[in-house]
PDB file of C-alpha atoms in Angstrom:
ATOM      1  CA  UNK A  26      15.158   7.544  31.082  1.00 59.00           C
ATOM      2  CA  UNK A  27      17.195   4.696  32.846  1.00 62.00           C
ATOM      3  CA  UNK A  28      15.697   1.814  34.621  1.00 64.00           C
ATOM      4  CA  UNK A  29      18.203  -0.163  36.187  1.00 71.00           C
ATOM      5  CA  UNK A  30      21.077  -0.911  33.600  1.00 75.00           C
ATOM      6  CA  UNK A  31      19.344  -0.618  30.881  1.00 72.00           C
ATOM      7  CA  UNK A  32      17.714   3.025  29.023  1.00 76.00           C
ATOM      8  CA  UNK A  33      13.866   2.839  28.274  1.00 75.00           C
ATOM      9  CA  UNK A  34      14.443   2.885  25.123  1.00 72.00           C
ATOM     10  CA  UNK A  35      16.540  -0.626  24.832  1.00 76.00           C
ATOM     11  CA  UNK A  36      13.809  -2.371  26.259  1.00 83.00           C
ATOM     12  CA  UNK A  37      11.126  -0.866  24.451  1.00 81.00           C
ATOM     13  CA  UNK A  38      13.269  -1.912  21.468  1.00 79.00           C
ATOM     14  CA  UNK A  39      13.976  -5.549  22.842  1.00 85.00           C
ATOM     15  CA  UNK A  40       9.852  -5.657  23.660  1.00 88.00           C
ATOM     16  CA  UNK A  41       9.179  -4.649  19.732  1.00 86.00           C
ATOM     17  CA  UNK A  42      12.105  -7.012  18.658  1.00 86.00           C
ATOM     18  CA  UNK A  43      10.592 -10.371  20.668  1.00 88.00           C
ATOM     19  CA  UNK A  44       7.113  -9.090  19.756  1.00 88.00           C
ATOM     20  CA  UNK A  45       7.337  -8.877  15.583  1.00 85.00           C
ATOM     21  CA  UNK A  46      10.239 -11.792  16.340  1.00 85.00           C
ATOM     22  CA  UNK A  47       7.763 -14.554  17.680  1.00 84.00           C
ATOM     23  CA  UNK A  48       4.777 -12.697  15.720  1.00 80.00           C
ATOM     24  CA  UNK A  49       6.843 -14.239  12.453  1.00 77.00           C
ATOM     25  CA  UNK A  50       7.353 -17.432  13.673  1.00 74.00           C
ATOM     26  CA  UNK A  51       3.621 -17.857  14.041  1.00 79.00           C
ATOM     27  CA  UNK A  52       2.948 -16.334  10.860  1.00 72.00           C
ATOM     28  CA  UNK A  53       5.752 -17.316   8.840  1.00 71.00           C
ATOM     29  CA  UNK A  54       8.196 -15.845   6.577  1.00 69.00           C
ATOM     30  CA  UNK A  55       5.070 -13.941   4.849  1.00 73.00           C
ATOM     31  CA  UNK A  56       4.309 -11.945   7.510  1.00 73.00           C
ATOM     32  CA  UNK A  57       7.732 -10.303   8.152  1.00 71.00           C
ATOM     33  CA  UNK A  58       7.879  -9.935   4.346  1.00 71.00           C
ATOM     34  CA  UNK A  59       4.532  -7.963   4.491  1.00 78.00           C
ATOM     35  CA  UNK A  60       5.742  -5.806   7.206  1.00 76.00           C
ATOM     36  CA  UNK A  61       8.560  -4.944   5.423  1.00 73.00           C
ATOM     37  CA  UNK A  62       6.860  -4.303   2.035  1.00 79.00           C
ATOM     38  CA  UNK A  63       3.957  -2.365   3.403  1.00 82.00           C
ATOM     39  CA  UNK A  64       6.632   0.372   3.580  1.00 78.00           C
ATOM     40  CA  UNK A  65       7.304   1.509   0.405  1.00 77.00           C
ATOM     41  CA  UNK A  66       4.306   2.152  -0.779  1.00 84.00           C
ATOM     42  CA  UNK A  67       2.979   3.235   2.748  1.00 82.00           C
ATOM     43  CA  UNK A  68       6.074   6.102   2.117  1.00 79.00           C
ATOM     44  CA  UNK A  69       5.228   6.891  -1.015  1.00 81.00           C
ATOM     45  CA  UNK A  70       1.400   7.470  -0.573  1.00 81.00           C
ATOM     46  CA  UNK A  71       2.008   9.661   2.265  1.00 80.00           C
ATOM     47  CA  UNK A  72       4.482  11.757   0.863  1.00 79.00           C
ATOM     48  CA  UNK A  73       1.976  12.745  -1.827  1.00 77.00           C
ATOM     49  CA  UNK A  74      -0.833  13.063   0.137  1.00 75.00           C
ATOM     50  CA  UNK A  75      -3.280  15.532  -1.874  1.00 69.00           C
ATOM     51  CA  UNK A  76      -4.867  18.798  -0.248  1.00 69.00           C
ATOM     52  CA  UNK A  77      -4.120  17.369   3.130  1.00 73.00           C
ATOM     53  CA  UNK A  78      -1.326  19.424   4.943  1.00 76.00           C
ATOM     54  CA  UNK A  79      -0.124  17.512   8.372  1.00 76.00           C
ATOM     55  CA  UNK A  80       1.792  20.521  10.418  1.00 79.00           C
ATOM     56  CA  UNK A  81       2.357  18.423  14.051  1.00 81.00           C
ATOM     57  CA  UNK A  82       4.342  16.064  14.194  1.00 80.00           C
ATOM     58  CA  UNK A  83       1.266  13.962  15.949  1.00 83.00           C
ATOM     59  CA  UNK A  84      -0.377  14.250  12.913  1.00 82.00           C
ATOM     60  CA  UNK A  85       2.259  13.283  10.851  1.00 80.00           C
ATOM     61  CA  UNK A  86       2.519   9.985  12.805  1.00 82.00           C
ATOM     62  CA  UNK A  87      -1.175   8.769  12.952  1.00 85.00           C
ATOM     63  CA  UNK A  88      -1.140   9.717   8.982  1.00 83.00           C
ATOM     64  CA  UNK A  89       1.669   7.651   8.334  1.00 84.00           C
ATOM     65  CA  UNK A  90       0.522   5.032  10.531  1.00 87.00           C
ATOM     66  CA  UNK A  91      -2.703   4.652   8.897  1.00 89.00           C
ATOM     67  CA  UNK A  92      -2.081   4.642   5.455  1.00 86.00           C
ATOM     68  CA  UNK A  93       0.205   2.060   6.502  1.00 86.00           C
ATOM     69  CA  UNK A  94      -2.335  -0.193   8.314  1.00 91.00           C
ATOM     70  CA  UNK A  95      -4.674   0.471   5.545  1.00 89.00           C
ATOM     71  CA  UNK A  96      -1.956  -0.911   2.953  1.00 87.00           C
ATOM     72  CA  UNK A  97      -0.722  -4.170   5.165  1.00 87.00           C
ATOM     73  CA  UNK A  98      -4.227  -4.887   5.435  1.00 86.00           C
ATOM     74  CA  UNK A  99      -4.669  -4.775   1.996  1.00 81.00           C
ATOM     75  CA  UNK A 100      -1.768  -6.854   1.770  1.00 79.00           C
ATOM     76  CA  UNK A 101      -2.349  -9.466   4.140  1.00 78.00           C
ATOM     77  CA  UNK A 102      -5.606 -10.220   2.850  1.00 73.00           C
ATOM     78  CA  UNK A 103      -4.932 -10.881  -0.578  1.00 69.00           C
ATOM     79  CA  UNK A 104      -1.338 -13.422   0.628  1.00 64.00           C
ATOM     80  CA  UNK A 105      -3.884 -15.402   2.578  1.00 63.00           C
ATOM     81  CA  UNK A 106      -7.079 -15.138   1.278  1.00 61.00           C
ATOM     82  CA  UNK A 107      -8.669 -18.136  -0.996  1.00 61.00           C
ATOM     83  CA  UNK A 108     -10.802 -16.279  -3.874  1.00 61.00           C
ATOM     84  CA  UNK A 109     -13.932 -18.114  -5.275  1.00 62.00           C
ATOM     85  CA  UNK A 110     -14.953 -15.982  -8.441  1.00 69.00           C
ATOM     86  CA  UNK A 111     -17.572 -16.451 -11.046  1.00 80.00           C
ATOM     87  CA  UNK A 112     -16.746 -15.439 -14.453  1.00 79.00           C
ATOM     88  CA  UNK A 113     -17.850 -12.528 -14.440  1.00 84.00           C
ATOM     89  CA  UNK A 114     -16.595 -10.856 -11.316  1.00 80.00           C
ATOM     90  CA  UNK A 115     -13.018 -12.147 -12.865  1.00 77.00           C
ATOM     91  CA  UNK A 116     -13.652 -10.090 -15.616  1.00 83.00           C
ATOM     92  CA  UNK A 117     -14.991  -7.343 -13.467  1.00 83.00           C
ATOM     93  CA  UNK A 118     -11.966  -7.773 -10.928  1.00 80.00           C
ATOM     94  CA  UNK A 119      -8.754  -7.615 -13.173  1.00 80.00           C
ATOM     95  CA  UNK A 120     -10.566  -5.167 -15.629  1.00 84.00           C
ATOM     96  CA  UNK A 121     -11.045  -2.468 -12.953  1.00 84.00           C
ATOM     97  CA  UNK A 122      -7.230  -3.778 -11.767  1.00 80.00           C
ATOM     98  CA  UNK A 123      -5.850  -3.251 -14.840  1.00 82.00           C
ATOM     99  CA  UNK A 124      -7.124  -0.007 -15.385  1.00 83.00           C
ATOM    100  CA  UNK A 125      -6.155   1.399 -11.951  1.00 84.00           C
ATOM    101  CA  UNK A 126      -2.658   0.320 -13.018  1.00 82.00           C
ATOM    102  CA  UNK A 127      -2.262   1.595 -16.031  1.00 81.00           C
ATOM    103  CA  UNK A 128      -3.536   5.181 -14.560  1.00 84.00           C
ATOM    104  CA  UNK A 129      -0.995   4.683 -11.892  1.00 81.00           C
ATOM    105  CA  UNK A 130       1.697   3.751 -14.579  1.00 77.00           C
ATOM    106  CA  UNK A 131       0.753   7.121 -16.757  1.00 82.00           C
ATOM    107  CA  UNK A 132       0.525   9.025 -13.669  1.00 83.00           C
ATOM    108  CA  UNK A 133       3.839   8.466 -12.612  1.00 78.00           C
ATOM    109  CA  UNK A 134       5.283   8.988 -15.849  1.00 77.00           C
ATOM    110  CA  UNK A 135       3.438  12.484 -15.877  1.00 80.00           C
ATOM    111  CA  UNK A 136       4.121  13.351 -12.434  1.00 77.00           C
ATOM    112  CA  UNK A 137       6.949  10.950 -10.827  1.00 72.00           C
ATOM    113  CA  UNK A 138       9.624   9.926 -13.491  1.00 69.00           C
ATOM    114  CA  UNK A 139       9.112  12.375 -16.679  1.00 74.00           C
ATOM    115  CA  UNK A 140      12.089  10.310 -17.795  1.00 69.00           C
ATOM    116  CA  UNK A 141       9.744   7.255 -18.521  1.00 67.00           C
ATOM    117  CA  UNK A 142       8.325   9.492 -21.295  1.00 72.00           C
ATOM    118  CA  UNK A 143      11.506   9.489 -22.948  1.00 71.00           C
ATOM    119  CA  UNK A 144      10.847   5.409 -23.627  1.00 69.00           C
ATOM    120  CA  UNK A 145       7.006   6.520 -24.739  1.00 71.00           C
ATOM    121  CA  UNK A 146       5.192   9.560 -24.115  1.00 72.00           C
ATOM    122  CA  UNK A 147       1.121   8.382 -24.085  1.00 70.00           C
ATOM    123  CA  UNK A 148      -0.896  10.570 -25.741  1.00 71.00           C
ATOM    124  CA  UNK A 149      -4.960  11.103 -26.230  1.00 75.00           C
ATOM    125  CA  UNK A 150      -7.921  11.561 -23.561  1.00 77.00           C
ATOM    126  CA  UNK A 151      -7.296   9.183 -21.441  1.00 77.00           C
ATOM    127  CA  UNK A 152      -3.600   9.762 -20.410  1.00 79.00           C
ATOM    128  CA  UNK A 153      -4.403  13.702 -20.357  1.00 82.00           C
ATOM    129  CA  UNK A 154      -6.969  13.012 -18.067  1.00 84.00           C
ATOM    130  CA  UNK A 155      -5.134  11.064 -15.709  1.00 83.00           C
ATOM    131  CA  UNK A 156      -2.044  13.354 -15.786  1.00 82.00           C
ATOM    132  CA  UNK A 157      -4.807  16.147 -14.489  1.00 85.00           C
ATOM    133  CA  UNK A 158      -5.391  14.098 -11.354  1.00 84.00           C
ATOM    134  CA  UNK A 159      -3.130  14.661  -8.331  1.00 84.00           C
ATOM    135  CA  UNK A 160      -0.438  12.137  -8.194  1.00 82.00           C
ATOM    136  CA  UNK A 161      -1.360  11.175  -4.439  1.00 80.00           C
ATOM    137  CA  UNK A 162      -5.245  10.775  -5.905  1.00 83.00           C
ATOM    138  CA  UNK A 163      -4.019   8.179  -8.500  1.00 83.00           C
ATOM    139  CA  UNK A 164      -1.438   6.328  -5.987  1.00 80.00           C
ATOM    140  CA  UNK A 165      -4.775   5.562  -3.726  1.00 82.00           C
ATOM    141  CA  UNK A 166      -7.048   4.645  -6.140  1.00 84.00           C
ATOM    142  CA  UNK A 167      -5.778   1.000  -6.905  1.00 82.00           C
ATOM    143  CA  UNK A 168      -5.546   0.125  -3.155  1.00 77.00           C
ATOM    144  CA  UNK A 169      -9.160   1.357  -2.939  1.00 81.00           C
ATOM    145  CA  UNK A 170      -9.515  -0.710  -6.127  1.00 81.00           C
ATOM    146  CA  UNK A 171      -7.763  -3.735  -4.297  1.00 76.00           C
ATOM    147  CA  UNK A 172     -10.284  -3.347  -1.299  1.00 76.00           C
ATOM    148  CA  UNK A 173     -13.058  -3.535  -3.109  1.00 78.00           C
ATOM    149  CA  UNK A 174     -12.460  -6.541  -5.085  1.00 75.00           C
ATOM    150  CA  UNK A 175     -11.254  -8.309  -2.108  1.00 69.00           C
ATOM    151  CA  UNK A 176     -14.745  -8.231  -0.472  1.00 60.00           C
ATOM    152  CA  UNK A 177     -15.247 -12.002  -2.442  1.00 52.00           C
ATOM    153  CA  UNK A 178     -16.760 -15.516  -1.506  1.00 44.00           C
ATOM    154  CA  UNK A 179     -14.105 -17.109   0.780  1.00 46.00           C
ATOM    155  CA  UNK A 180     -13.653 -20.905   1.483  1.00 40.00           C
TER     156      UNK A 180
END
């Protein structure tokens, strides 16, 4: 479609352009950065969605779009949130942290990058079980992880 001398799509790129252009400068260099970070993982997640098969394109988009909303959100909060934590919770926080991690660490050794078990191949219950799990379960669970420790005491 052409309006005038310029296509639809130039302005609708210029509009996007001034919008996440002046969005920065309000929010800083963080924001951009966030934007642009949310991506990978936003990528990644969707591409292993588990048991969820998106055949129109429609579908495709809104999934895509969500996961990454839900992941920027994630994001933003924890740049700009202040955390007040009792003891406790800290240990409650980084232990449940820690352990999503290191199942998404085996997990993509088991299901991603086999090669990784070339440097060490983990062995017993707990990496078994975790390899069992579908590789798009595992790559959710720490963000869901990451939302639920967020809900703290802010200043």
């Amino acid at each position: 479609m052409n309006l005038g001398i310029m296509s639809l799509d130039i302005i609708i790129l210029i509009a996007v352009f001034a919008l996440i252009f002046f969005w920065s400068f309000k929010n800083g260099k963080k924001g951009i950065i966030a934007l642009i970070f949310t991506t990978y993982p936003a990528l990644v997640i969707y591409s292993n969605l588990p048991y969820i098969v998106l055949d129109k394109p429609m579908a495709q988009a809104v999934g895509f779009v969500v996961i990454y909303i839900l992941i920027l959100t994630v994001l933003w909060r924890n740049v700009h949130a202040r955390h007040v934590h009792s003891f406790i919770r800290k240990i409650t926080d980084y232990g449940a942290l820690t352990l999503s991690y290191m199942a998404l660490i085996i997990s993509i050794s088991a299901h991603s990058i086999p090669a990784l078990q070339k440097i060490y191949t983990f062995g017993g219950y707990f990496p078994e079980l975790i390899s069992k799990i579908d590789f798009g379960v595992v790559l959710i669970i720490p963000i869901i992880i990451i939302l639920l420790t967020n809900n703290s005491d802010y200043n």
